[in-house]
């Protein structure tokens, strides 16, 4: 009896044998990205809840301060959704390409061949820098395959940029 799922094997048509297809080694995003997004959610919706409760409560009457509950409910819902979204992001470096997978309801997987990469950027805005995060953006000739990996540790982002650039130069030399 063979072990492994049918998704792990591919039938070789010319030999009649079954060969193993290596599963990619996926890397998730660091928890700092989730902390940053949740903090931003709480700050912005907290300010909106304060304004939605304070202004109507002072101007119209105390019963109208209940409007503050709507942004607070949105914050609780957003807290859960941000966690699910963060867990859905992952990437894998393979021999010939980079895989980026994301999405909760609609799963999206982007495959970027190393030989098609034209530019690999590391970016970090002021909020990302405060939380010690950086993003890697990959540019290819086709705009539809541009991909981003958000919320990486800056050292990992630079390592990934250098590795992808090196592999891209080696693969594009044959084109």
Coordinates of C-alpha atoms in Angstrom, one line a residue:
X1 CA 0.0 0.0 0.0
X2 CA 1.4 3.4 -1.0
X3 CA 1.5 6.3 1.5
X4 CA 0.7 9.9 0.7
X5 CA -2.3 11.5 -0.8
X6 CA -3.1 11.5 -4.5
X7 CA -2.1 15.2 -4.6
X8 CA 1.5 14.2 -3.7
X9 CA 1.9 12.0 -6.8
X10 CA 1.9 12.5 -10.5
X11 CA 1.7 9.6 -13.0
X12 CA 4.6 9.6 -15.5
X13 CA 2.8 8.7 -18.8
X14 CA 5.9 7.4 -20.6
X15 CA 7.2 5.0 -17.8
X16 CA 4.0 4.0 -16.1
X17 CA 5.5 4.7 -12.7
X18 CA 4.4 7.1 -10.0
X19 CA 6.9 9.9 -9.1
X20 CA 6.7 12.1 -6.1
X21 CA 6.0 15.8 -6.5
X22 CA 7.7 17.8 -3.7
X23 CA 5.3 20.0 -1.8
X24 CA 6.5 23.6 -1.4
X25 CA 7.8 24.7 2.1
X26 CA 5.4 27.5 3.0
X27 CA 6.5 30.4 5.2
X28 CA 3.8 32.5 7.0
X29 CA 4.0 36.2 7.8
X30 CA 5.4 37.3 11.2
X31 CA 2.9 38.2 13.9
X32 CA 4.1 41.9 13.9
X33 CA 1.9 42.5 10.8
X34 CA -1.2 41.3 12.7
X35 CA -0.3 43.4 15.7
X36 CA 0.1 46.5 13.6
X37 CA -3.1 46.0 11.7
X38 CA -5.1 45.3 14.8
X39 CA -3.7 48.4 16.6
X40 CA -4.6 50.6 13.6
X41 CA -8.1 49.1 13.6
X42 CA -8.6 49.8 17.3
X43 CA -7.2 53.3 17.1
X44 CA -9.3 54.4 14.1
X45 CA -12.5 52.7 15.1
X46 CA -12.0 53.8 18.7
X47 CA -11.8 57.4 17.5
X48 CA -14.8 57.0 15.4
X49 CA -16.7 55.4 18.3
X50 CA -15.8 58.3 20.5
X51 CA -17.0 60.8 18.0
X52 CA -20.1 58.8 17.2
X53 CA -21.0 58.6 20.8
X54 CA -19.8 61.9 22.2
X55 CA -21.2 64.3 19.6
X56 CA -24.7 63.0 19.3
X57 CA -24.8 62.4 23.1
X58 CA -23.9 66.1 23.8
X59 CA -25.9 67.7 21.0
X60 CA -29.1 65.6 20.8
X61 CA -29.3 63.6 24.0
X62 CA -27.7 60.8 26.0
X63 CA -29.8 58.1 24.3
X64 CA -28.1 58.9 21.0
X65 CA -24.7 58.0 22.4
X66 CA -25.6 54.4 21.6
X67 CA -24.3 55.1 18.1
X68 CA -20.9 54.5 19.6
X69 CA -21.8 50.8 19.7
X70 CA -21.7 50.4 15.9
X71 CA -18.0 51.2 15.5
X72 CA -17.2 49.0 18.5
X73 CA -19.0 46.1 16.9
X74 CA -17.1 46.7 13.7
X75 CA -13.9 46.7 15.6
X76 CA -14.7 43.3 17.1
X77 CA -15.7 41.9 13.7
X78 CA -12.6 43.4 12.1
X79 CA -10.4 41.9 14.8
X80 CA -11.5 38.4 13.8
X81 CA -11.3 39.1 10.1
X82 CA -7.7 40.5 10.4
X83 CA -6.6 37.3 12.1
X84 CA -8.1 35.1 9.4
X85 CA -6.6 37.2 6.7
X86 CA -3.1 37.2 8.3
X87 CA -3.2 33.4 8.6
X88 CA -4.1 33.0 5.0
X89 CA -0.9 34.8 3.7
X90 CA 2.1 32.6 3.0
X91 CA 4.9 32.3 0.5
X92 CA 7.3 29.5 -0.8
X93 CA 10.6 29.6 -2.6
X94 CA 10.9 26.8 -5.1
X95 CA 13.6 25.9 -7.5
X96 CA 12.2 27.9 -10.5
X97 CA 9.6 30.2 -9.0
X98 CA 8.2 32.0 -6.0
X99 CA 4.6 31.1 -4.8
X100 CA 2.5 33.6 -2.9
X101 CA -0.8 32.4 -1.5
X102 CA -3.5 34.5 0.2
X103 CA -7.2 34.8 0.7
X104 CA -9.8 33.3 3.0
X105 CA -13.0 33.0 0.9
X106 CA -11.3 33.4 -2.5
X107 CA -7.9 31.8 -2.4
X108 CA -5.4 33.4 -4.7
X109 CA -2.1 31.8 -5.6
X110 CA 0.5 33.8 -7.6
X111 CA 3.4 32.0 -9.2
X112 CA 6.3 34.3 -10.2
X113 CA 9.0 32.6 -12.3
X114 CA 12.5 33.9 -11.3
X115 CA 13.5 34.5 -14.9
X116 CA 10.5 36.9 -15.4
X117 CA 11.3 39.2 -12.5
X118 CA 12.5 42.6 -13.6
X119 CA 12.6 44.4 -10.2
X120 CA 12.5 43.4 -6.6
X121 CA 11.8 46.2 -4.1
X122 CA 11.8 46.4 -0.3
X123 CA 9.5 49.1 1.0
X124 CA 8.7 50.3 4.4
X125 CA 6.4 53.2 5.3
X126 CA 6.5 55.1 8.5
X127 CA 4.0 52.9 10.4
X128 CA 5.7 49.7 9.1
X129 CA 9.1 51.1 10.2
X130 CA 7.7 51.8 13.7
X131 CA 6.6 48.2 14.0
X132 CA 9.9 46.9 12.4
X133 CA 8.2 45.6 9.2
X134 CA 9.0 45.8 5.5
X135 CA 7.3 44.6 2.3
X136 CA 8.8 42.9 -0.7
X137 CA 7.3 43.9 -4.0
X138 CA 8.1 41.9 -7.2
X139 CA 7.7 43.5 -10.6
X140 CA 7.5 41.5 -13.8
X141 CA 6.9 42.4 -17.5
X142 CA 3.2 41.5 -17.1
X143 CA 1.5 43.9 -14.7
X144 CA -1.0 41.2 -13.7
X145 CA 1.8 39.1 -12.1
X146 CA 3.2 41.8 -9.9
X147 CA 3.2 40.5 -6.3
X148 CA 3.7 41.8 -2.8
X149 CA 4.7 40.0 0.4
X150 CA 3.7 42.4 3.2
X151 CA 4.8 42.6 6.9
X152 CA 8.2 40.8 6.8
X153 CA 11.0 41.4 9.2
X154 CA 13.4 43.8 7.4
X155 CA 16.3 41.4 7.5
X156 CA 14.1 38.6 6.0
X157 CA 12.9 41.1 3.3
X158 CA 16.4 42.0 2.4
X159 CA 17.5 38.4 2.3
X160 CA 14.5 37.5 0.1
X161 CA 15.2 40.5 -2.2
X162 CA 18.9 39.5 -2.6
X163 CA 18.0 35.8 -3.2
X164 CA 15.3 36.6 -5.7
X165 CA 17.5 39.1 -7.5
X166 CA 20.3 36.6 -7.7
X167 CA 18.0 33.8 -9.0
X168 CA 16.3 36.2 -11.4
X169 CA 19.6 37.2 -12.9
X170 CA 20.7 33.6 -13.2
X171 CA 17.5 32.5 -14.9
X172 CA 17.1 35.5 -17.2
X173 CA 20.7 35.1 -18.6
X174 CA 19.4 32.2 -20.6
X175 CA 16.6 34.2 -22.2

